[in-house]
Amino acid sequence: MITNLEIALDEKNLELNTNMSSVMHGAIMELVSSEFAEEMHKQAIRPYSQSVYKIDDNKWIWSINTLNDYAAKNIINAITNNNSIYIKNRESELNISNYSVYKTSFDDLFTDNYLGEKRSRYLTMEFITPTAFKSNEKYVFMPDIALIMKSIISKYDTLSTTTDIMDDNLLDKIVEDVSIAEYRIRSRYFYLEKTRIPGFVGRLKLKINGSQNMVNMIHMLVDFAQYSGIGIKTALGMGVVKKL
C-alpha cells in the first residue's frame, strides 16, 4: 500500500521553506523506533519520501509518502497517533490536527493507467523542490530522460511486490520513444546543513512515441513518482514532482 499524509503547517510557529525538509526528516527519526531508524539509514532506496513545500501563496504543507505497509506502520501511524510533534531544531511544537490521508497501491496505479481511460502522448511534470541525480560521482542538475526514468524505475522495482519493470533494453527504448517537447526549468540549490546541492525546478513536457503500452507505462511511472520522488535525497525533501 502507498500512503500519502499531508499536514498543514502554520507559518506563525515555524520559519517555513523547502530547506526545512531535512529538519522534518530529523523529527521523523526522533519519533520512530531506533531499530527502524537504523534500518532506514542502511537502505539505498528508502520506502518513503517527505518534503515541506508551498502549494499556494499562503499555504505550506508537510507531505509524507510511505511506499509499503511497513513504512506506513512505523512512520504514518507514529505521526498521526500524536497530537503534536516536537521539532527539536526549531524548539517548536507542530500540531497534528489538520491533516489528510490518501491511500493507493501499485495495483491501482497499473489498473488506472492500463485499463482506465486512454492516456495522452503528452505529459507535463512539475518539479516542485530541487531535483538532481548522481552520475559518475558528480551531481547532474539538468533534466535528462534516461536519469529521470532510471530513478523512478529503480524505486518502483525495489518497492513493488507485484511487478518488475526494468529489463536489459527498456531504458534504451524509453530514451528512443520519449522526448522533451517543452521545458521551463531553472536551477535552485537545496541546502542540507552546511552543504548546498545544485538542483533544478520547473516544468517539463514530455512527448511519448511508440506503442500505447509505452504511453501507459510512462504515465504509470510518473504517477508513482508523485509519491516516491525523483533523483537523490527524496527522503530529505528533494525531488518532489507533480503530474499536471
Short mmCIF file of N, CA, C and O in Angstrom, two decimals, residues 5-10 13-14 24 27-28 31 62-64 75-87 92-101:
data_model
loop_
_atom_site.label_atom_id
_atom_site.label_comp_id
_atom_site.label_asym_id
_atom_site.label_seq_id
_atom_site.Cartn_x
_atom_site.Cartn_y
_atom_site.Cartn_z
N LEU A 5 0.42 11.28 3.50
CA LEU A 5 -0.05 12.08 4.63
C LEU A 5 0.34 13.53 4.38
O LEU A 5 1.52 13.82 4.15
N GLU A 6 -0.64 14.43 4.38
CA GLU A 6 -0.36 15.85 4.21
C GLU A 6 -0.80 16.60 5.46
O GLU A 6 -1.96 16.51 5.87
N ILE A 7 0.13 17.34 6.04
CA ILE A 7 -0.13 18.09 7.26
C ILE A 7 0.01 19.58 6.96
O ILE A 7 1.04 20.02 6.42
N ALA A 8 -1.02 20.34 7.28
CA ALA A 8 -0.97 21.79 7.08
C ALA A 8 -0.02 22.39 8.12
O ALA A 8 -0.06 22.04 9.30
N LEU A 9 0.83 23.31 7.67
CA LEU A 9 1.81 23.94 8.55
C LEU A 9 1.43 25.38 8.82
O LEU A 9 0.92 26.08 7.94
N ASP A 10 1.72 25.83 10.03
CA ASP A 10 1.43 27.19 10.45
C ASP A 10 2.71 28.01 10.40
O ASP A 10 3.66 27.77 11.15
N ASN A 13 4.34 29.65 13.62
CA ASN A 13 5.13 28.92 14.60
C ASN A 13 6.45 28.41 14.05
O ASN A 13 7.38 28.12 14.81
N LEU A 14 6.54 28.29 12.73
CA LEU A 14 7.74 27.74 12.11
C LEU A 14 8.19 28.64 10.97
O LEU A 14 7.37 29.15 10.21
N MET A 24 12.55 18.29 9.24
CA MET A 24 11.38 17.46 9.46
C MET A 24 11.73 15.97 9.38
O MET A 24 11.15 15.15 10.08
N ALA A 27 12.89 15.06 12.66
CA ALA A 27 11.77 14.89 13.59
C ALA A 27 11.15 13.50 13.45
O ALA A 27 10.77 12.87 14.45
N ILE A 28 11.06 13.01 12.21
CA ILE A 28 10.54 11.66 11.99
C ILE A 28 11.44 10.63 12.65
O ILE A 28 10.98 9.71 13.34
N LEU A 31 10.97 10.31 16.20
CA LEU A 31 9.67 9.77 16.58
C LEU A 31 9.60 8.25 16.45
O LEU A 31 8.96 7.58 17.26
N TRP A 62 3.40 19.79 4.87
CA TRP A 62 4.42 18.77 5.06
C TRP A 62 3.83 17.49 4.49
O TRP A 62 2.83 16.98 4.98
N SER A 63 4.42 17.00 3.42
CA SER A 63 3.91 15.82 2.73
C SER A 63 4.83 14.64 3.02
O SER A 63 6.04 14.71 2.77
N ILE A 64 4.25 13.55 3.54
CA ILE A 64 5.00 12.32 3.83
C ILE A 64 4.37 11.19 3.04
O ILE A 64 3.15 10.97 3.11
N ILE A 75 5.96 5.04 10.29
CA ILE A 75 6.04 6.50 10.12
C ILE A 75 4.67 7.16 10.22
O ILE A 75 4.45 8.01 11.09
N ILE A 76 3.74 6.78 9.33
CA ILE A 76 2.43 7.43 9.30
C ILE A 76 1.71 7.24 10.64
O ILE A 76 1.20 8.20 11.23
N ASN A 77 1.67 6.01 11.12
CA ASN A 77 0.98 5.75 12.39
C ASN A 77 1.65 6.48 13.55
O ASN A 77 0.97 7.00 14.44
N ALA A 78 2.97 6.52 13.53
CA ALA A 78 3.69 7.20 14.62
C ALA A 78 3.36 8.69 14.65
O ALA A 78 3.26 9.29 15.73
N ILE A 79 3.18 9.29 13.48
CA ILE A 79 2.86 10.72 13.42
C ILE A 79 1.42 10.98 13.82
O ILE A 79 1.12 11.82 14.67
N THR A 80 0.49 10.24 13.20
CA THR A 80 -0.94 10.53 13.42
C THR A 80 -1.44 10.08 14.79
O THR A 80 -2.51 10.50 15.23
N ASN A 81 -0.68 9.23 15.47
CA ASN A 81 -1.07 8.82 16.83
C ASN A 81 -0.69 9.86 17.88
O ASN A 81 -0.97 9.68 19.06
N ASN A 82 -0.06 10.94 17.43
CA ASN A 82 0.33 12.02 18.34
C ASN A 82 -0.48 13.27 18.05
O ASN A 82 -0.84 13.54 16.89
N ASN A 83 -0.76 14.04 19.08
CA ASN A 83 -1.44 15.32 18.89
C ASN A 83 -0.49 16.40 18.39
O ASN A 83 -0.91 17.38 17.76
N SER A 84 0.79 16.22 18.68
CA SER A 84 1.79 17.19 18.24
C SER A 84 3.15 16.51 18.17
O SER A 84 3.35 15.43 18.74
N ILE A 85 4.05 17.13 17.44
CA ILE A 85 5.43 16.64 17.32
C ILE A 85 6.36 17.78 17.69
O ILE A 85 6.19 18.92 17.24
N TYR A 86 7.36 17.47 18.48
CA TYR A 86 8.34 18.47 18.86
C TYR A 86 9.43 18.55 17.79
O TYR A 86 10.06 17.54 17.45
N ILE A 87 9.62 19.73 17.22
CA ILE A 87 10.65 19.95 16.21
C ILE A 87 11.88 20.48 16.94
O ILE A 87 11.99 21.68 17.25
N SER A 92 10.11 23.99 18.70
CA SER A 92 8.70 24.34 18.47
C SER A 92 7.86 23.08 18.39
O SER A 92 8.35 22.01 18.00
N GLU A 93 6.58 23.20 18.76
CA GLU A 93 5.64 22.10 18.66
C GLU A 93 4.83 22.23 17.37
O GLU A 93 4.34 23.32 17.04
N LEU A 94 4.70 21.13 16.63
CA LEU A 94 3.87 21.10 15.43
C LEU A 94 2.58 20.36 15.75
O LEU A 94 2.59 19.19 16.12
N ASN A 95 1.46 21.06 15.60
CA ASN A 95 0.15 20.46 15.85
C ASN A 95 -0.20 19.49 14.73
O ASN A 95 -0.05 19.80 13.56
N ILE A 96 -0.70 18.29 15.10
CA ILE A 96 -1.04 17.27 14.11
C ILE A 96 -2.55 17.08 14.04
O ILE A 96 -3.05 15.97 14.05
N SER A 97 -3.30 18.14 14.00
CA SER A 97 -4.76 18.02 13.94
C SER A 97 -5.30 18.26 12.53
O SER A 97 -6.31 17.69 12.14
N ASN A 98 -4.61 19.11 11.76
CA ASN A 98 -5.09 19.47 10.43
C ASN A 98 -4.32 18.68 9.38
O ASN A 98 -3.30 19.14 8.86
N TYR A 99 -4.80 17.47 9.09
CA TYR A 99 -4.09 16.64 8.12
C TYR A 99 -5.08 15.79 7.32
O TYR A 99 -6.25 15.63 7.69
N SER A 100 -4.59 15.25 6.21
CA SER A 100 -5.38 14.35 5.38
C SER A 100 -4.53 13.14 5.00
O SER A 100 -3.30 13.25 4.90
N VAL A 101 -5.19 12.00 4.79
CA VAL A 101 -4.50 10.77 4.42
C VAL A 101 -5.14 10.22 3.14
O VAL A 101 -6.37 10.15 3.03
#
